[in-house]
Amino acid sequence: MKEFTFIVTDPQGIHARPAGLLVKEAKKYASAITLVKGERTGDAKKIFAVMALGVKQGESVTVTIHGADEATAAEAMEEFFKENF
């Protein structure tokens, strides 16, 4: 299992457009990708799960990746977060 924590810097947090891009990126990988904010978790491959977390600017999100291509997926997802949030 791979894991990283990211603090969202986007003034609008994780809103609809970038959440859609996040889901699209996550679906490229066979591994299970989960977002954790506080006590809540959401499947990164489901738009409603990502949006339901309600991540705002300054909040941290832990991303866990587990599966066959977890190393590749973790590297790509971390880069995605740096570029988009």
PDB file of C-alpha atoms in Angstrom:
ATOM      1  CA  MET A   1       0.000   0.000   0.000  1.00  0.00           C
ATOM      2  CA  LYS A   2       1.187   3.495  -0.883  1.00  0.00           C
ATOM      3  CA  GLU A   3       0.003   6.633   0.862  1.00  0.00           C
ATOM      4  CA  PHE A   4       0.595  10.382   0.775  1.00  0.00           C
ATOM      5  CA  THR A   5      -0.981  13.412   2.394  1.00  0.00           C
ATOM      6  CA  PHE A   6      -1.698  16.599   0.491  1.00  0.00           C
ATOM      7  CA  ILE A   7      -2.846  20.013   1.732  1.00  0.00           C
ATOM      8  CA  VAL A   8      -5.259  21.598  -0.752  1.00  0.00           C
ATOM      9  CA  THR A   9      -4.132  25.076  -1.810  1.00  0.00           C
ATOM     10  CA  ASP A  10      -6.792  25.797  -4.451  1.00  0.00           C
ATOM     11  CA  PRO A  11      -8.986  28.650  -3.135  1.00  0.00           C
ATOM     12  CA  GLN A  12     -12.122  26.721  -4.147  1.00  0.00           C
ATOM     13  CA  GLY A  13     -10.970  23.402  -2.672  1.00  0.00           C
ATOM     14  CA  ILE A  14     -11.842  20.235  -4.567  1.00  0.00           C
ATOM     15  CA  HIS A  15     -14.846  21.440  -6.534  1.00  0.00           C
ATOM     16  CA  ALA A  16     -16.717  19.895  -9.481  1.00  0.00           C
ATOM     17  CA  ARG A  17     -14.346  20.450 -12.408  1.00  0.00           C
ATOM     18  CA  PRO A  18     -11.105  19.274 -10.769  1.00  0.00           C
ATOM     19  CA  ALA A  19     -12.982  16.477  -8.984  1.00  0.00           C
ATOM     20  CA  GLY A  20     -14.048  15.207 -12.405  1.00  0.00           C
ATOM     21  CA  LEU A  21     -10.446  15.346 -13.594  1.00  0.00           C
ATOM     22  CA  LEU A  22      -9.355  13.501 -10.444  1.00  0.00           C
ATOM     23  CA  VAL A  23     -11.851  10.695 -11.092  1.00  0.00           C
ATOM     24  CA  LYS A  24     -10.731  10.456 -14.711  1.00  0.00           C
ATOM     25  CA  GLU A  25      -7.077  10.192 -13.613  1.00  0.00           C
ATOM     26  CA  ALA A  26      -7.846   7.615 -10.886  1.00  0.00           C
ATOM     27  CA  LYS A  27      -9.747   5.401 -13.328  1.00  0.00           C
ATOM     28  CA  LYS A  28      -6.561   4.944 -15.368  1.00  0.00           C
ATOM     29  CA  TYR A  29      -5.237   2.569 -12.699  1.00  0.00           C
ATOM     30  CA  ALA A  30      -6.280  -0.890 -11.557  1.00  0.00           C
ATOM     31  CA  SER A  31      -5.405  -0.132  -7.932  1.00  0.00           C
ATOM     32  CA  ALA A  32      -8.009   0.991  -5.397  1.00  0.00           C
ATOM     33  CA  ILE A  33      -7.520   4.707  -4.700  1.00  0.00           C
ATOM     34  CA  THR A  34      -9.154   6.158  -1.594  1.00  0.00           C
ATOM     35  CA  LEU A  35      -9.297   9.721  -0.284  1.00  0.00           C
ATOM     36  CA  VAL A  36      -9.468  10.270   3.468  1.00  0.00           C
ATOM     37  CA  LYS A  37     -10.457  13.568   5.085  1.00  0.00           C
ATOM     38  CA  GLY A  38     -10.793  13.345   8.838  1.00  0.00           C
ATOM     39  CA  GLU A  39     -13.168  10.489   9.617  1.00  0.00           C
ATOM     40  CA  ARG A  40     -14.627  10.395   6.095  1.00  0.00           C
ATOM     41  CA  THR A  41     -13.391   8.315   3.177  1.00  0.00           C
ATOM     42  CA  GLY A  42     -14.285   8.301  -0.492  1.00  0.00           C
ATOM     43  CA  ASP A  43     -13.471   6.247  -3.568  1.00  0.00           C
ATOM     44  CA  ALA A  44     -11.388   8.443  -5.888  1.00  0.00           C
ATOM     45  CA  LYS A  45     -13.002   6.723  -8.883  1.00  0.00           C
ATOM     46  CA  LYS A  46     -16.493   7.996  -8.008  1.00  0.00           C
ATOM     47  CA  ILE A  47     -17.339  11.678  -8.491  1.00  0.00           C
ATOM     48  CA  PHE A  48     -20.049  11.764  -5.813  1.00  0.00           C
ATOM     49  CA  ALA A  49     -17.719  10.186  -3.245  1.00  0.00           C
ATOM     50  CA  VAL A  50     -15.041  12.809  -3.973  1.00  0.00           C
ATOM     51  CA  MET A  51     -17.515  15.703  -3.853  1.00  0.00           C
ATOM     52  CA  ALA A  52     -19.132  14.401  -0.638  1.00  0.00           C
ATOM     53  CA  LEU A  53     -15.848  14.873   1.228  1.00  0.00           C
ATOM     54  CA  GLY A  54     -16.251  18.647   0.814  1.00  0.00           C
ATOM     55  CA  VAL A  55     -12.515  19.374   0.854  1.00  0.00           C
ATOM     56  CA  LYS A  56     -11.807  23.100   1.286  1.00  0.00           C
ATOM     57  CA  GLN A  57      -8.645  25.165   0.886  1.00  0.00           C
ATOM     58  CA  GLY A  58      -6.124  24.474   3.649  1.00  0.00           C
ATOM     59  CA  GLU A  59      -7.538  21.050   4.515  1.00  0.00           C
ATOM     60  CA  SER A  60      -5.443  17.916   4.213  1.00  0.00           C
ATOM     61  CA  VAL A  61      -6.391  14.807   2.292  1.00  0.00           C
ATOM     62  CA  THR A  62      -4.673  11.454   2.657  1.00  0.00           C
ATOM     63  CA  VAL A  63      -4.583   9.385  -0.518  1.00  0.00           C
ATOM     64  CA  THR A  64      -4.139   5.633  -0.170  1.00  0.00           C
ATOM     65  CA  ILE A  65      -3.417   3.382  -3.118  1.00  0.00           C
ATOM     66  CA  HIS A  66      -3.537  -0.400  -2.938  1.00  0.00           C
ATOM     67  CA  GLY A  67      -3.209  -2.827  -5.826  1.00  0.00           C
ATOM     68  CA  ALA A  68      -1.132  -4.236  -8.649  1.00  0.00           C
ATOM     69  CA  ASP A  69       0.032  -0.896 -10.072  1.00  0.00           C
ATOM     70  CA  GLU A  70       0.152   1.043  -6.789  1.00  0.00           C
ATOM     71  CA  ALA A  71       3.681   2.433  -7.265  1.00  0.00           C
ATOM     72  CA  THR A  72       2.876   3.907 -10.672  1.00  0.00           C
ATOM     73  CA  ALA A  73      -0.535   5.112  -9.531  1.00  0.00           C
ATOM     74  CA  ALA A  74       0.866   6.750  -6.374  1.00  0.00           C
ATOM     75  CA  GLU A  75       3.476   8.679  -8.333  1.00  0.00           C
ATOM     76  CA  ALA A  76       0.936   9.838 -10.924  1.00  0.00           C
ATOM     77  CA  MET A  77      -1.711  10.786  -8.354  1.00  0.00           C
ATOM     78  CA  GLU A  78       0.743  12.764  -6.235  1.00  0.00           C
ATOM     79  CA  GLU A  79       1.826  14.698  -9.324  1.00  0.00           C
ATOM     80  CA  PHE A  80      -1.833  15.234 -10.271  1.00  0.00           C
ATOM     81  CA  PHE A  81      -2.603  16.722  -6.845  1.00  0.00           C
ATOM     82  CA  LYS A  82       0.415  19.055  -7.039  1.00  0.00           C
ATOM     83  CA  GLU A  83      -0.677  20.337 -10.453  1.00  0.00           C
ATOM     84  CA  ASN A  84      -4.418  20.673  -9.775  1.00  0.00           C
ATOM     85  CA  PHE A  85      -5.039  21.368  -6.098  1.00  0.00           C
TER      86      PHE A  85
END
